[in-house]
Amino acid sequence: VMFRGRRITRLERIAADLEIEKVFPALLFTRKPGPTPFRWALEKLGSRPEETCMVGDQIFSDILGGNRFGFYTILVTSLGQDHWSTRLTGRRTRERRLIARYGLKPRE
């Protein structure tokens, strides 16, 4: 039996709310926002960018990468502590500034 963590459960709940039929969780260290993980997801899902949604908790990897590919994107709040590299680079600080400046509201 596969472990069903909070991340997968939340992804499936959001997909159900939006009537999305297929979900594909990203793996850690997939080199987002580069093109490779997004191409791989499109291939696995058998979909086109304009019919694909990226749900993510990081603006500079998940949301930026999804937008570059023409996906619909949904910013969600983070479920847990950040990886050390996220803290080291100060990405969350820059994200908080963007969220405040543009009045973004990450989904729970």
CSV table of C-alpha atoms in Angstrom, one decimal:
chain,number,residue,atom,x,y,z
A,1,VAL,CA,0.0,0.0,0.0
A,2,MET,CA,1.4,3.4,-1.0
A,3,PHE,CA,1.8,6.0,1.7
A,4,ARG,CA,-0.7,8.7,1.2
A,5,GLY,CA,0.7,11.9,2.7
A,6,ARG,CA,-0.9,15.2,3.2
A,7,ARG,CA,0.6,16.5,0.0
A,8,ILE,CA,-1.1,13.8,-2.2
A,9,THR,CA,-4.4,14.1,-0.2
A,10,ARG,CA,-4.5,17.9,-0.7
A,11,LEU,CA,-3.6,17.6,-4.4
A,12,GLU,CA,-6.5,15.2,-4.9
A,13,ARG,CA,-8.9,17.4,-2.9
A,14,ILE,CA,-8.0,20.4,-5.1
A,15,ALA,CA,-8.4,18.3,-8.2
A,16,ALA,CA,-11.8,17.1,-7.1
A,17,ASP,CA,-12.9,20.7,-6.3
A,18,LEU,CA,-11.9,21.8,-9.8
A,19,GLU,CA,-13.2,18.7,-11.5
A,20,ILE,CA,-9.7,17.7,-12.7
A,21,GLU,CA,-9.6,14.0,-13.8
A,22,LYS,CA,-5.9,13.2,-13.6
A,23,VAL,CA,-3.2,14.3,-11.1
A,24,PHE,CA,0.5,13.7,-11.2
A,25,PRO,CA,2.6,14.6,-8.1
A,26,ALA,CA,6.0,16.1,-8.8
A,27,LEU,CA,9.0,14.4,-7.3
A,28,LEU,CA,11.6,16.2,-5.2
A,29,PHE,CA,14.5,17.7,-6.9
A,30,THR,CA,12.9,17.8,-10.4
A,31,ARG,CA,14.8,20.9,-11.4
A,32,LYS,CA,11.8,23.2,-11.7
A,33,PRO,CA,11.3,25.8,-13.2
A,34,GLY,CA,13.3,24.2,-16.0
A,35,PRO,CA,11.4,22.5,-18.9
A,36,THR,CA,12.3,18.8,-18.3
A,37,PRO,CA,9.9,18.1,-15.4
A,38,PHE,CA,7.0,19.9,-17.2
A,39,ARG,CA,7.6,18.0,-20.4
A,40,TRP,CA,7.7,14.7,-18.5
A,41,ALA,CA,4.4,15.5,-16.7
A,42,LEU,CA,2.7,16.3,-20.0
A,43,GLU,CA,3.9,13.0,-21.4
A,44,LYS,CA,2.8,11.0,-18.4
A,45,LEU,CA,-0.6,12.8,-18.3
A,46,GLY,CA,-1.1,12.7,-22.1
A,47,SER,CA,-2.2,16.3,-22.0
A,48,ARG,CA,-1.4,19.7,-23.7
A,49,PRO,CA,-0.2,22.7,-21.7
A,50,GLU,CA,-3.5,24.6,-22.2
A,51,GLU,CA,-5.4,21.8,-20.5
A,52,THR,CA,-2.9,21.3,-17.7
A,53,CYS,CA,-2.8,22.8,-14.2
A,54,MET,CA,0.2,23.2,-11.9
A,55,VAL,CA,-0.5,23.3,-8.2
A,56,GLY,CA,2.5,24.4,-6.2
A,57,ASP,CA,3.6,26.2,-3.1
A,58,GLN,CA,6.6,28.0,-4.5
A,59,ILE,CA,6.3,30.9,-6.9
A,60,PHE,CA,9.9,30.7,-8.3
A,61,SER,CA,9.8,27.1,-9.2
A,62,ASP,CA,6.2,25.6,-9.4
A,63,ILE,CA,4.3,28.7,-10.5
A,64,LEU,CA,7.0,30.2,-12.7
A,65,GLY,CA,7.6,26.9,-14.5
A,66,GLY,CA,3.9,26.2,-15.0
A,67,ASN,CA,3.3,29.7,-16.4
A,68,ARG,CA,6.3,29.4,-18.8
A,69,PHE,CA,4.7,26.3,-20.2
A,70,GLY,CA,1.3,27.8,-20.5
A,71,PHE,CA,-0.3,25.8,-17.7
A,72,TYR,CA,-3.1,27.1,-15.5
A,73,THR,CA,-1.4,27.6,-12.1
A,74,ILE,CA,-2.6,27.5,-8.5
A,75,LEU,CA,-0.5,28.8,-5.6
A,76,VAL,CA,-1.1,27.0,-2.3
A,77,THR,CA,0.3,27.5,1.1
A,78,SER,CA,3.2,25.3,2.2
A,79,LEU,CA,2.4,22.2,4.2
A,80,GLY,CA,5.6,22.0,6.2
A,81,GLN,CA,9.0,23.3,6.8
A,82,ASP,CA,11.1,24.4,3.8
A,83,HIS,CA,14.0,22.5,2.5
A,84,TRP,CA,17.3,24.0,3.6
A,85,SER,CA,18.1,25.3,0.1
A,86,THR,CA,14.9,27.3,0.1
A,87,ARG,CA,15.8,28.9,3.3
A,88,LEU,CA,19.4,29.5,2.2
A,89,THR,CA,18.4,31.3,-1.0
A,90,GLY,CA,15.8,33.5,0.7
A,91,ARG,CA,13.1,32.4,-1.8
A,92,ARG,CA,10.3,32.6,0.8
A,93,THR,CA,11.2,36.1,1.7
A,94,ARG,CA,11.0,37.2,-1.9
A,95,GLU,CA,7.7,35.3,-2.3
A,96,ARG,CA,6.2,37.0,0.7
A,97,ARG,CA,7.1,40.4,-0.9
A,98,LEU,CA,5.4,39.4,-4.2
A,99,ILE,CA,2.3,38.1,-2.4
A,100,ALA,CA,2.0,41.3,-0.4
A,101,ARG,CA,2.7,43.6,-3.4
A,102,TYR,CA,0.2,41.9,-5.8
A,103,GLY,CA,-2.3,40.9,-3.2
A,104,LEU,CA,-2.0,37.2,-4.0
A,105,LYS,CA,-4.0,34.7,-1.9
A,106,PRO,CA,-2.5,31.2,-1.8
A,107,ARG,CA,-5.1,28.5,-1.5
A,108,GLU,CA,-5.2,26.5,1.7
